[in-house]
Structure formats: C-alpha cells, structure tokens
C-alpha cells in the first residue's frame, strides 16, 4: 500500500489551471525531487498532498497509519520556549503515551494489591482485567520505544547540532533566532517527529554547507518517503532516486539521479526544438499559401482546407524553465596583477575577537570561495574587503586600476522604491546592454509584466535579484558576492555561473551551493568557527572545492593508507590532480576504455533517436494527407508504422538512459 498518492489531481484558481490530472505515488523508501519552473505548481502540489489545500478534481490518498511532515518555504516562527523546549514538542504525542503508560501501570498495581486480598471466587475477573491492562501497557511501551521517546534527548542533540545549532543555543529563547534559523527549528521538529512521509519545500535554502551535508546524510538513511523541492543540484544528486517534473500543469516522472534527468531532458529538449523549428516552417508554408490565395475564388476550397489544417495543428511549445539562456556581461577593465591585499588584519566585537594578524592576497582572474559555518566571520570579512566596514586594525588595499562591486543580502536597501524593475536596471546598464535587458531580467526570473512592477512591491528575494543584476552590469573587475545564489532557481544559477566563469576579473564569493562552488572556485579560503568565542583560524587552499574537501578528509583521518598515524597531507596525492596510488595503470586504462565505449553508445543511441523522430514525423505527415483518409489499407499501414516507430523511440530512449547512468556510475579517474 502506498504511503501517499495523488490520483488525477486538478487544481485551479479562478480561470488559471495550475495542475491538470497530476498523479504521483510515494511508497516507503521513495526519494523524489519535484522539479519545474517557478510558478509551475510545485509548492501547490506539496500543500495538496499534506492536506493544506483541497483539490478541485481527482483525489489524494493517505495511508491512515502514516504521518506526514511538511516544511514550507518560509513563514514559520517559534516563540515562548527555549530552543530545546521547542524541539521537545516534537515528542508531544509520546508524552501522552507515556502518561497513559504510567496510568495503566498504576491500575495494574492497584489490581495486583486487590488480588491478594479478595476471595478466590472473585479472582478470575481481576485476572482478566490485569491481562487486558498488561497487553495495553506492552502496546504503549512499543509505541514509546519505536518513537524514540527514551532516547529523545540524544536525538534532539544530534539533530539540532546537525542543522548547525551549538550547545549554547539550546537554552536560548526561540524568538532570538532570525528567520532562516526559525526554518531550521521547524525542520528539526519535523525530523524529530520521524514521520513516514517528508514533504520538503526548499529545505536547503537556509542551510550552510555543513548543515546541507548533514541533512544529505540523514535523508540517504531515511526509511520513509521523501518528496522535495531544492535548487541545489549536488544535494539532489546525493539524495533522490527519481525526478517528478511539473510542466504546463502535468507531471512526468524520470527515474535516476537529478543529473541523469537533466541529461535526458536536454536530449528531449534538443529534439523538441528541432520539431518546433520543423513545425514552424510548416506553419509558415501554410500561412504563406493562405495569404497568397485568400482572395482567389478558384483557390477558395484549398484555402479553407489549409485554414482547417492550421487550426488542427497541435502547437509545440518550448518549456520556459528548460530554455538555455546565455548572457554576457560588460567586459571587466584590466586591473593590476594584485587586486586586493589584507595585511595584519584585526577585527573584534565586544568580548568576541574575530581576526588577528590576518594577511591575504588576491590575484587578477582568481575565483575564490570563502567557506565556513554560519557565523564564522565570512560576511564580516566580505564587508571589510568591500570597504563597507572600516572599523578594523591593519590594512586593506586595492591594487592598481581595481574597481570593486559588492553584493550582499541587504543590497536591496540601495534600490529606488519608486522605480520599476526595468527602470532600476536600465539606470545601471551600459548603453550597449540596454537592448539585452529583457532577456537578462528573464534569466533572473523577471518575466513578462514582472519587469514593470515597482521595486516597492517586490519580495526581499526579488529585490536581491534586482541588486544582483545591477551589480553584474557595473564596470567592475573585482566582484565580492555574499550568497549570490540565494533566491535563484537552477536555470538562473547556471546563467550566473556561466557569466562568472567567463569573467576575466577577480571573484571572491560566499555560497552554500556545493555545485556552484565546485564549478567556479579555483581557490578556497576556510574561515573556521571556534567552539567558544575567539580568533578564527583562516586557511588557504589552492585548487577547487573537491581538493579542499579531500585535504580536510585527509586531516581528519587518524591513519595513512598503510595504517600508520600522522599522514602528512601536504604530500598526499590529490585524486583529481595526480594518479591514485591505489589504482594501477591497468585499471586506469580499463576505466578510460569503458568510458569511451559508453560515450560511443550514447552518441549512437542519440543519432538513432533523431532518425526515428524524423521517421515518426514523416509518417505523421503522410497520415495528414487528405487523399489517404479514404484508403483504409494505407491508413492502417501508417498507423501500424507509427506504433512501431513510437515503441522504438521509447526503447532507444530507455537504452540511452541506462548507458548514461552506467557512465555516471564509473569511478573518477
């Protein structure tokens, strides 16, 4: 029996259909990502599944014995309790079970005493009651044990610390935590309740890298069903087994990892674009005929026939969320080799020293990621480097011909509230970029009439996106970006990533998106957060994020590969830069051969798919010829051919997906 199921669900608001005949099944162990463009109905579907909304059509089935935990995107606030007390409310039903268990125990004790003092003839009735009460107590005991009631203190500590809270936070009043931390409290309570189904709407939004990695591990070992929305590609790759995509109100399920889904969708989109272009040519041909002969009496019947055929065409649409947008920003002016230098930097708050004698140098063209837990001092360092914070010791100097630009979450305060989105961005844009602004704003989720909205009515996330676009349009060669990927979907992140990869200046950034850091950074600076208030240790790692993680893993390992303690990590070969000692040359050769074989198979299958799609198009075109309508044998043969080629396309697509997944599963060289 499924835990949760949507059956042909429909949902609309006024005349806007959001979901049409959506069906989805969540079984024990299901881990599914819910994908789709902004506004496609992802949050709506989650609210329908958890019972917050009622469908206009279709039905939602829930196993009566299954509990559902739902985390919305935002809006949850906790107050009146300490963090620990609030976390304990997740066990409220079990407190009631425990009270019942104690009450039953008292009844058993009372009846036991009565049993010793009553006549033999009255004992059977008492013994029967005792047996019933003992059975009830055993049942309550099982509920308490299975719900983790007796280990709740340990569970609360593990989950709160996993999500980034410190021991010192446990006694803090909930109202002292910011909005992002409020959502972490909500997530902690859901995980502590151990529901059979987790419905999570962007759970990674407010988590730093360490907390994301902890949640990733938790979900990998979770035995219930998970359906979640996230814009963190790496996180999804590590946690889901399938992707459910919402597009134009309908839902399609893709088995495999998120990366496999993206590859398959990319291949489908490529074919869709070809079909779209072919269809547009056909439509243009028909429209040209109609325009040419509309007023020709001798061609009236043919014109009407063409008009009817035009009306019958099922127009192909390119999914907005799947369009690949390429954006180029103004070329960065060339700076000197050194763009920024910190010398003996000292920074402290009352009773809380942050940096002491910190010296760093940044070079032209470097893409530097600042990593570390929330509260470690990354944003403080960014404000110092941007010139926003001048209350420090030591020196901060820009290099020759350096023009810095700074983006932070509070950048929205620099916007003109009476401007529209387009006007605000237009004021910052170089003249040659103005014709490209609509496309650029569309890439950052301002589409259609959104660009004419006043800044004053935008949400905080929307204002931050406007600020980010303005900054990227500035003629800067040093970009300081504090969490630029917040409030961006995957397509927008890809646009930003591509632009920053092509940027010739220096980028120093903070992000909690693993994939974004991995693809952009060529240097990682770690700001460690001490267990107690004190000076942060800052460490510099040349190389990408994988290299940084490798070095950290090596440091935390108590022994080297031969079992001897005290490995010198500086001399340990990095897997992505040198050949691994554990893999001999023969293994590497076989691995490369296997990869080449699978790549050839991928290309062959994609080529075959294209040929089959062309054949399908030819058959459909033949079936549309009016002369064939009266030829029963011809139509029957075409229908059979269409069924065959459709089946072959599906088989080829599945084969391509299997080969793609097999290639992904190969170990890295």
XYZ file of C-alpha atoms in Angstrom:
669
model
C 0.000 0.000 0.000
C 1.394 3.452 -0.907
C 2.002 5.923 1.889
C 0.691 8.873 -0.111
C -0.834 9.101 -3.562
C -2.215 11.772 -5.875
C -4.769 10.446 -8.373
C -5.573 12.637 -11.409
C -5.436 15.729 -9.197
C -6.652 19.033 -10.612
C -6.305 22.429 -9.020
C -7.187 25.866 -10.279
C -7.598 29.409 -9.022
C -10.271 31.406 -10.883
C -9.597 30.682 -14.567
C -5.959 29.671 -14.077
C -5.374 25.906 -14.171
C -2.305 25.113 -12.073
C -2.448 21.292 -12.001
C -4.180 19.047 -14.536
C -4.598 15.306 -13.940
C -1.457 15.005 -11.827
C -0.765 11.528 -10.457
C 2.123 10.562 -8.178
C 2.771 7.687 -5.766
C 5.038 7.769 -2.712
C 6.000 4.343 -1.366
C 8.251 3.539 1.614
C 11.805 4.398 0.533
C 10.759 6.710 -2.329
C 13.072 9.713 -2.649
C 11.814 12.042 -5.364
C 12.785 15.569 -6.391
C 9.929 17.801 -7.526
C 11.177 19.919 -10.416
C 9.704 22.655 -12.574
C 9.985 26.332 -13.419
C 8.991 28.987 -10.896
C 5.189 29.157 -10.780
C 4.707 25.656 -12.205
C 2.819 24.488 -9.099
C 5.450 22.677 -7.029
C 4.512 24.282 -3.706
C 0.820 23.895 -4.544
C 1.232 20.152 -5.092
C 3.059 19.751 -1.777
C 0.264 21.619 0.027
C -2.347 19.413 -1.635
C -0.503 16.249 -0.632
C -0.227 17.290 3.009
C -3.853 18.418 3.219
C -3.300 22.190 3.458
C -5.264 22.585 0.214
C -8.170 20.607 -1.262
C -8.045 19.526 -4.927
C -10.728 20.756 -7.333
C -10.668 17.387 -9.044
C -9.150 13.953 -8.522
C -8.223 12.630 -5.096
C -5.435 12.357 -2.527
C -4.995 9.031 -0.718
C -3.021 8.791 2.515
C -2.277 5.612 4.433
C -4.306 6.112 7.642
C -1.353 4.878 9.699
C 1.175 7.220 8.040
C 2.219 10.587 9.441
C 3.191 13.364 7.014
C 5.742 16.070 7.850
C 5.572 19.227 5.717
C 8.172 22.017 5.621
C 7.015 25.126 3.707
C 9.468 27.565 2.116
C 9.115 30.199 4.815
C 6.820 31.844 7.328
C 7.258 29.623 10.402
C 8.037 31.425 13.666
C 8.551 29.971 17.154
C 8.362 31.845 20.451
C 7.647 31.355 24.127
C 10.048 28.430 24.595
C 13.761 27.800 24.541
C 15.209 26.032 21.515
C 15.415 22.737 23.447
C 11.861 23.023 24.762
C 10.558 23.756 21.268
C 12.413 20.745 19.870
C 10.874 18.579 22.597
C 7.359 19.438 21.369
C 8.028 17.013 18.512
C 7.554 14.273 21.111
C 4.249 15.687 22.462
C 2.179 12.651 21.343
C 4.656 10.362 23.095
C 4.406 12.348 26.316
C 0.699 11.485 26.214
C 1.516 7.832 25.547
C 3.899 7.891 28.498
C 1.218 9.393 30.747
C -1.151 6.636 29.614
C 1.562 4.043 30.223
C 2.040 5.319 33.788
C -1.723 5.395 34.418
C -2.063 1.806 33.210
C 0.849 0.820 35.438
C -0.888 2.351 38.434
C -4.070 0.443 37.603
C -2.077 -2.785 37.342
C -0.518 -2.093 40.750
C -3.884 -1.380 42.331
C -5.492 -4.510 40.884
C -2.460 -6.560 41.921
C -2.929 -5.462 45.515
C -6.645 -6.264 45.321
C -5.835 -9.702 44.005
C -4.014 -10.524 47.227
C -6.957 -9.609 49.448
C -10.057 -10.897 47.627
C -11.735 -14.332 47.767
C -10.706 -16.976 45.239
C -14.094 -16.740 43.501
C -13.517 -13.083 42.528
C -10.001 -13.570 41.175
C -10.830 -14.595 37.581
C -12.443 -11.206 36.837
C -9.484 -9.307 38.291
C -7.005 -11.527 36.448
C -8.865 -10.893 33.173
C -8.639 -7.132 33.731
C -4.949 -7.463 34.585
C -4.296 -9.351 31.361
C -6.034 -6.633 29.304
C -4.129 -3.882 31.093
C -0.805 -5.690 30.660
C -1.466 -6.039 26.916
C -2.312 -2.327 26.719
C 0.850 -1.410 28.614
C 3.005 -3.540 26.310
C 1.436 -1.808 23.291
C 2.149 1.632 24.766
C 5.697 0.532 25.582
C 6.246 -0.485 21.951
C 4.926 2.884 20.763
C 7.290 4.727 23.100
C 10.296 2.656 22.033
C 9.571 2.842 18.294
C 9.020 6.612 18.544
C 12.397 7.173 20.215
C 10.865 8.539 23.411
C 13.537 7.091 25.679
C 16.404 8.349 23.503
C 14.827 11.717 22.710
C 17.494 13.802 24.468
C 20.211 12.226 22.354
C 18.121 12.601 19.167
C 17.390 16.262 19.898
C 21.089 16.991 20.410
C 22.148 15.139 17.243
C 19.576 16.827 15.000
C 19.977 20.342 16.407
C 23.771 20.169 16.102
C 23.494 18.580 12.658
C 21.447 21.569 11.496
C 24.060 23.990 12.810
C 22.903 24.905 16.324
C 25.524 24.960 19.080
C 25.140 23.680 22.637
C 24.988 27.299 23.761
C 21.883 27.814 21.604
C 19.885 25.113 23.395
C 18.747 27.410 26.226
C 18.227 30.495 24.030
C 14.626 31.728 23.578
C 13.299 30.853 20.118
C 12.322 34.459 19.402
C 16.013 35.445 19.420
C 16.668 33.427 16.236
C 16.400 35.023 12.762
C 14.036 33.881 10.009
C 16.496 31.396 8.498
C 17.192 29.818 11.882
C 13.433 29.685 12.562
C 13.099 27.446 9.494
C 15.916 25.254 10.844
C 13.937 24.870 14.092
C 10.888 23.826 12.053
C 12.953 21.308 10.076
C 14.458 19.897 13.287
C 10.980 19.341 14.764
C 9.814 17.537 11.627
C 12.850 15.229 11.617
C 12.476 14.535 15.356
C 8.840 13.523 14.818
C 10.042 10.786 12.379
C 7.011 10.883 10.052
C 6.582 8.207 7.396
C 6.452 10.886 4.670
C 8.589 14.031 4.340
C 7.352 16.838 2.075
C 10.120 19.458 1.985
C 9.801 22.739 0.082
C 13.355 24.020 -0.442
C 14.808 22.683 2.830
C 18.354 23.739 1.869
C 17.503 27.442 1.460
C 18.682 28.415 4.929
C 21.371 25.789 5.467
C 25.122 26.291 5.219
C 27.322 23.674 3.556
C 27.914 21.652 6.729
C 24.199 21.523 7.570
C 23.366 20.571 3.969
C 25.841 17.716 4.094
C 24.371 16.539 7.399
C 20.790 16.649 6.017
C 22.000 14.877 2.888
C 23.355 12.010 5.001
C 20.164 11.921 7.083
C 17.927 11.604 4.018
C 20.141 8.933 2.469
C 19.411 6.749 5.505
C 15.759 7.724 5.914
C 13.404 4.740 5.539
C 10.221 6.691 4.774
C 9.190 8.524 1.601
C 10.627 11.912 0.619
C 9.298 14.401 -1.919
C 11.199 17.674 -2.001
C 11.921 20.829 -3.929
C 15.510 22.084 -3.959
C 17.672 24.225 -6.230
C 20.863 22.513 -5.037
C 21.896 20.171 -7.840
C 24.600 18.355 -5.847
C 22.278 17.838 -2.869
C 19.614 16.291 -5.105
C 22.140 14.059 -6.864
C 23.137 12.623 -3.497
C 19.610 12.089 -2.155
C 16.981 11.321 -4.816
C 16.228 8.291 -6.971
C 13.776 9.970 -9.338
C 12.637 13.384 -10.530
C 8.983 14.401 -10.955
C 8.772 17.344 -13.348
C 5.803 19.713 -13.455
C 5.281 21.437 -16.779
C 2.111 23.159 -18.004
C 0.152 21.555 -15.171
C 1.132 17.973 -15.971
C 3.658 15.753 -14.215
C 6.265 13.397 -15.731
C 8.432 11.001 -13.723
C 12.082 10.336 -14.599
C 13.941 7.508 -12.861
C 17.551 8.003 -11.810
C 19.636 10.845 -10.397
C 18.991 14.529 -10.952
C 21.960 14.762 -13.332
C 20.563 11.862 -15.366
C 17.231 13.697 -15.535
C 18.954 16.854 -16.764
C 20.792 14.935 -19.491
C 17.634 13.208 -20.634
C 15.665 16.459 -20.591
C 18.453 18.143 -22.518
C 18.244 15.459 -25.210
C 14.452 15.720 -25.264
C 14.604 19.500 -25.465
C 17.081 19.340 -28.322
C 14.679 17.096 -30.206
C 11.743 19.302 -29.212
C 13.497 22.367 -30.610
C 14.076 20.544 -33.904
C 10.420 19.503 -34.025
C 9.381 23.054 -33.144
C 11.506 24.553 -35.915
C 10.176 21.986 -38.397
C 6.613 22.748 -37.331
C 7.180 26.494 -37.604
C 8.409 26.020 -41.178
C 5.284 24.009 -41.981
C 3.032 26.626 -40.349
C 4.803 29.398 -42.265
C 4.357 27.493 -45.533
C 0.618 27.072 -44.913
C 0.183 30.695 -43.831
C 2.049 31.893 -46.938
C -0.317 29.834 -49.116
C -3.367 31.255 -47.321
C -2.100 34.836 -47.630
C -1.273 34.380 -51.288
C -4.577 32.846 -52.390
C -7.062 34.149 -49.777
C -8.849 36.352 -52.316
C -8.549 33.959 -55.259
C -12.018 32.478 -55.879
C -10.681 29.451 -57.739
C -8.494 28.557 -54.756
C -11.160 29.159 -52.065
C -11.646 25.469 -51.251
C -7.915 24.898 -50.972
C -7.515 27.962 -48.766
C -10.286 26.767 -46.438
C -8.657 23.349 -46.299
C -5.344 24.923 -45.317
C -7.041 27.084 -42.663
C -8.645 23.981 -41.135
C -5.350 22.080 -41.191
C -3.690 25.056 -39.490
C -6.318 25.012 -36.751
C -5.772 21.292 -36.165
C -2.025 21.590 -35.655
C -1.043 20.794 -32.069
C 1.388 23.650 -31.483
C 4.709 22.700 -29.923
C 5.832 24.901 -27.036
C 9.355 25.185 -25.662
C 9.262 24.853 -21.834
C 10.271 28.210 -20.354
C 12.154 26.577 -17.486
C 14.185 24.412 -19.880
C 15.367 27.136 -22.249
C 19.108 27.604 -22.014
C 19.809 31.312 -21.697
C 23.269 32.681 -22.408
C 24.081 36.111 -21.020
C 27.270 38.103 -21.430
C 28.061 40.965 -19.075
C 30.256 44.018 -19.700
C 33.936 43.178 -20.101
C 35.890 43.791 -16.903
C 38.559 46.529 -17.167
C 42.040 45.095 -16.758
C 43.494 45.557 -13.275
C 46.971 45.053 -11.890
C 48.127 41.544 -11.013
C 47.230 42.006 -7.336
C 43.619 43.103 -6.915
C 43.327 43.133 -3.105
C 45.711 42.766 -0.174
C 44.972 42.330 3.548
C 47.903 42.945 5.905
C 47.822 42.102 9.627
C 44.040 42.494 9.684
C 42.491 42.657 13.164
C 38.778 42.699 13.845
C 36.802 42.203 17.024
C 33.379 42.762 18.518
C 32.841 43.247 22.285
C 34.154 40.112 24.015
C 34.448 38.387 20.650
C 37.717 38.644 18.671
C 37.238 37.626 15.029
C 40.521 38.081 13.136
C 44.049 38.733 14.363
C 47.099 39.333 12.146
C 45.294 38.020 9.059
C 47.177 38.563 5.795
C 45.815 37.520 2.390
C 46.491 38.457 -1.219
C 44.113 38.061 -4.186
C 45.216 37.995 -7.824
C 43.559 39.016 -11.077
C 41.424 36.210 -12.526
C 41.119 34.204 -9.310
C 37.714 32.806 -8.336
C 37.893 32.480 -4.546
C 35.284 30.754 -2.365
C 35.048 31.679 1.316
C 33.700 28.683 3.233
C 32.848 28.042 6.866
C 29.873 27.644 9.155
C 27.264 30.377 9.532
C 28.589 32.930 11.999
C 32.242 32.074 11.372
C 33.060 35.572 10.077
C 32.790 35.197 6.291
C 30.348 38.087 5.871
C 32.429 40.246 8.225
C 35.479 39.624 6.038
C 33.455 40.407 2.897
C 32.260 43.734 4.357
C 35.841 44.675 5.234
C 37.077 43.826 1.728
C 34.202 45.785 0.171
C 35.023 48.881 2.218
C 31.639 48.840 3.973
C 33.259 48.057 7.332
C 36.201 50.320 8.246
C 36.303 49.503 11.945
C 39.350 47.227 11.968
C 43.084 47.189 12.565
C 45.748 46.520 9.953
C 45.322 47.467 6.304
C 43.118 46.595 3.354
C 44.303 47.878 -0.025
C 43.018 47.506 -3.579
C 45.521 47.032 -6.384
C 46.116 49.248 -9.393
C 43.069 50.059 -11.535
C 40.751 47.962 -9.348
C 37.029 48.773 -9.447
C 35.179 46.727 -6.804
C 31.472 45.847 -6.702
C 29.801 44.273 -3.685
C 26.620 42.196 -3.389
C 25.087 41.156 -0.078
C 21.631 40.160 1.099
C 20.984 43.690 2.393
C 21.821 45.199 -1.026
C 18.098 45.819 -1.592
C 18.367 48.914 0.625
C 20.232 50.659 -2.211
C 17.271 50.393 -4.631
C 14.900 53.227 -5.597
C 11.482 52.040 -4.450
C 9.523 54.161 -6.963
C 11.354 52.706 -9.985
C 10.060 49.714 -11.898
C 12.326 46.678 -12.162
C 13.266 47.626 -15.729
C 13.921 51.289 -14.857
C 16.115 50.326 -11.902
C 18.281 48.040 -14.012
C 18.285 50.380 -17.020
C 19.813 53.165 -14.907
C 22.804 50.935 -14.121
C 23.253 49.434 -17.584
C 25.863 50.489 -20.152
C 24.244 51.714 -23.377
C 25.159 48.604 -25.367
C 23.487 46.367 -22.754
C 20.077 48.093 -22.775
C 18.688 46.050 -25.727
C 19.606 42.867 -23.809
C 17.943 43.801 -20.507
C 14.662 41.947 -21.092
C 16.490 38.682 -21.707
C 18.805 39.310 -18.778
C 15.915 40.013 -16.401
C 14.133 36.920 -17.704
C 17.199 34.861 -16.837
C 16.871 36.101 -13.263
C 13.157 35.205 -13.039
C 11.597 38.548 -14.043
C 9.410 37.561 -16.972
C 6.581 39.213 -18.864
C 4.966 42.073 -16.961
C 7.183 41.410 -13.920
C 9.672 43.925 -15.279
C 7.104 46.714 -14.871
C 6.451 46.033 -11.187
C 7.533 48.823 -8.814
C 10.505 47.886 -6.640
C 8.377 48.701 -3.584
C 6.036 45.712 -4.119
C 8.785 43.115 -4.603
C 9.646 40.490 -2.007
C 13.028 40.545 -0.292
C 14.318 37.797 -2.574
C 13.139 39.621 -5.709
C 14.822 42.851 -4.589
C 18.060 40.944 -4.045
C 17.848 39.573 -7.588
C 17.464 43.116 -8.951
C 20.509 44.189 -6.921
C 22.496 41.244 -8.268
C 21.656 42.099 -11.888
C 22.633 45.755 -11.297
C 25.956 44.730 -9.822
C 26.750 42.393 -12.715
C 26.087 45.237 -15.150
C 28.599 47.514 -13.424
C 32.066 48.020 -14.998
C 33.837 46.271 -12.122
C 36.854 43.957 -12.129
C 36.599 42.797 -8.502
C 33.292 41.162 -7.577
C 32.556 40.489 -3.897
C 29.461 38.270 -3.728
C 27.912 37.268 -0.397
C 25.498 34.392 -1.084
C 24.513 35.413 -4.637
C 22.764 32.076 -5.295
C 20.061 32.626 -2.657
C 16.598 33.078 -4.244
C 17.781 31.736 -7.616
C 16.443 28.622 -9.305
C 18.789 26.224 -11.109
C 18.445 27.886 -14.512
C 19.284 31.292 -13.026
C 22.236 29.823 -11.125
C 23.525 28.353 -14.374
C 23.272 31.761 -16.072
C 25.161 33.393 -13.198
C 27.748 30.606 -13.110
C 28.434 30.827 -16.834
C 28.813 34.612 -16.628
C 31.215 34.427 -13.677
C 33.268 31.658 -15.296
C 33.761 33.917 -18.322
C 34.502 36.974 -16.157
C 38.155 37.997 -16.539
C 38.409 39.866 -13.242
C 38.606 38.576 -9.666
C 35.621 36.989 -7.907
C 35.504 36.459 -4.134
C 32.270 34.809 -3.079
C 30.324 33.064 -0.333
C 27.849 30.357 -1.324
C 26.277 27.304 0.271
C 25.687 25.617 -3.088
C 28.173 22.739 -3.479
C 27.839 22.518 -7.281
C 28.225 26.289 -7.749
C 31.397 26.368 -5.628
C 32.847 23.303 -7.338
C 32.296 24.720 -10.827
C 33.513 28.255 -10.101
C 36.226 28.297 -7.417
C 39.913 27.776 -8.202
C 40.892 28.701 -4.654
C 39.157 28.045 -1.319
C 39.655 30.005 1.899
C 38.231 28.389 5.017
C 37.150 30.500 7.993
C 36.872 28.166 10.973
C 34.340 28.904 13.693
C 35.779 28.136 17.156
C 33.736 26.228 19.740
C 33.941 29.270 22.043
C 34.279 32.964 21.085
C 37.804 33.535 19.850
C 40.029 34.350 16.903
C 39.100 32.475 13.735
C 41.647 30.259 12.062
C 41.796 31.137 8.362
C 43.323 28.596 5.975
C 44.102 28.931 2.288
C 43.690 26.022 -0.180
C 44.821 26.493 -3.796
C 42.574 24.390 -6.023
C 38.892 23.645 -6.409
C 36.333 22.622 -3.809
C 36.947 18.892 -4.324
C 40.605 19.421 -3.479
C 39.643 21.338 -0.344
C 37.285 18.545 0.766
C 39.982 15.970 0.057
C 42.502 17.839 2.211
C 40.014 18.185 5.062
C 39.164 14.476 4.870
C 42.860 13.596 4.938
C 43.401 15.740 8.017
C 40.525 14.111 9.883
C 41.798 10.602 9.053
C 43.814 9.203 12.001
C 45.975 6.942 9.850
C 47.561 6.938 6.458
C 46.893 4.373 3.754
C 49.356 1.917 5.309
C 47.752 2.187 8.735
C 50.460 4.442 10.170
C 49.401 7.514 12.131
C 50.291 11.078 11.216
C 49.897 11.316 7.437
C 51.427 14.487 6.021
C 48.504 15.793 3.975
C 50.633 18.270 2.067
C 52.436 15.423 0.334
C 49.391 13.194 -0.127
C 48.459 12.994 -3.818
C 45.095 14.583 -4.698
C 42.883 12.252 -6.769
C 41.854 14.960 -9.244
C 45.426 16.128 -9.900
C 47.622 13.048 -9.781
C 47.100 9.372 -10.386
C 45.914 7.490 -7.348
C 48.432 5.080 -5.904
C 45.666 2.585 -5.167
C 44.782 2.335 -8.855
C 47.351 0.757 -11.084
C 47.891 1.767 -14.690
C 45.883 -1.191 -15.998
C 42.827 -0.170 -14.003
C 43.069 3.376 -15.336
C 43.362 2.080 -18.887
C 40.288 -0.145 -18.478
C 38.349 2.743 -16.957
C 39.134 5.041 -19.877
C 38.222 2.309 -22.366
C 34.892 1.700 -20.623
C 34.152 5.416 -20.638
C 34.946 5.722 -24.368
C 32.740 2.702 -25.123
C 29.801 4.171 -23.223
C 30.278 7.585 -24.846
C 30.177 5.953 -28.299
C 26.999 4.097 -27.328
C 25.450 7.365 -26.126
C 26.218 9.081 -29.430
C 24.914 6.147 -31.469
C 21.676 5.989 -29.490
C 21.116 9.751 -29.774
C 21.732 9.548 -33.519
C 19.294 6.638 -33.797
C 16.727 8.579 -31.771
C 16.994 11.512 -34.152
C 16.462 9.224 -37.166
C 13.437 7.618 -35.506
C 11.948 11.026 -34.705
C 12.378 12.023 -38.350
C 10.671 8.806 -39.429
C 7.823 9.468 -36.994
C 7.436 12.980 -38.381
C 7.323 11.601 -41.939
C 4.617 9.075 -41.009
C 2.535 11.708 -39.211
C 2.852 13.956 -42.238
C 1.698 11.123 -44.509
C -1.269 10.409 -42.240
C -2.283 14.066 -42.535
C -2.599 13.878 -46.343
C -6.356 14.054 -47.138
C -6.103 11.564 -50.024
C -5.078 8.838 -47.577
C -8.236 9.230 -45.472
C -10.292 7.112 -47.901
C -7.603 4.465 -48.334
C -8.263 2.058 -45.447
C -5.243 -0.146 -46.137
C -2.912 2.823 -46.427
C -4.121 4.379 -43.158
C -3.917 1.020 -41.364
C -0.343 0.509 -42.551
C 0.620 4.033 -41.472
C -0.947 3.533 -38.036
C 0.983 0.291 -37.577
C 4.200 2.003 -38.674
C 3.542 4.877 -36.264
C 3.034 2.464 -33.352
C 6.249 0.640 -34.258
C 8.383 3.761 -34.512
C 6.914 5.200 -31.292
C 7.815 1.975 -29.498
C 11.325 2.048 -30.988
C 11.794 5.641 -29.806
C 10.821 4.667 -26.262
C 13.137 1.631 -26.282
C 16.022 3.724 -27.635
C 15.400 6.445 -25.056
C 15.449 3.895 -22.228
C 18.651 2.354 -23.607
C 20.269 5.796 -23.754
C 19.252 6.456 -20.157
C 20.738 3.130 -18.988
C 24.015 3.825 -20.786
C 24.108 7.360 -19.370
C 23.561 6.095 -15.827
C 26.223 3.418 -16.279
C 28.713 6.048 -17.463
C 27.915 8.244 -14.453
C 28.483 5.349 -12.077
C 32.061 4.826 -13.297
C 34.683 5.830 -10.708
C 36.514 9.066 -11.382
C 39.975 8.745 -12.906
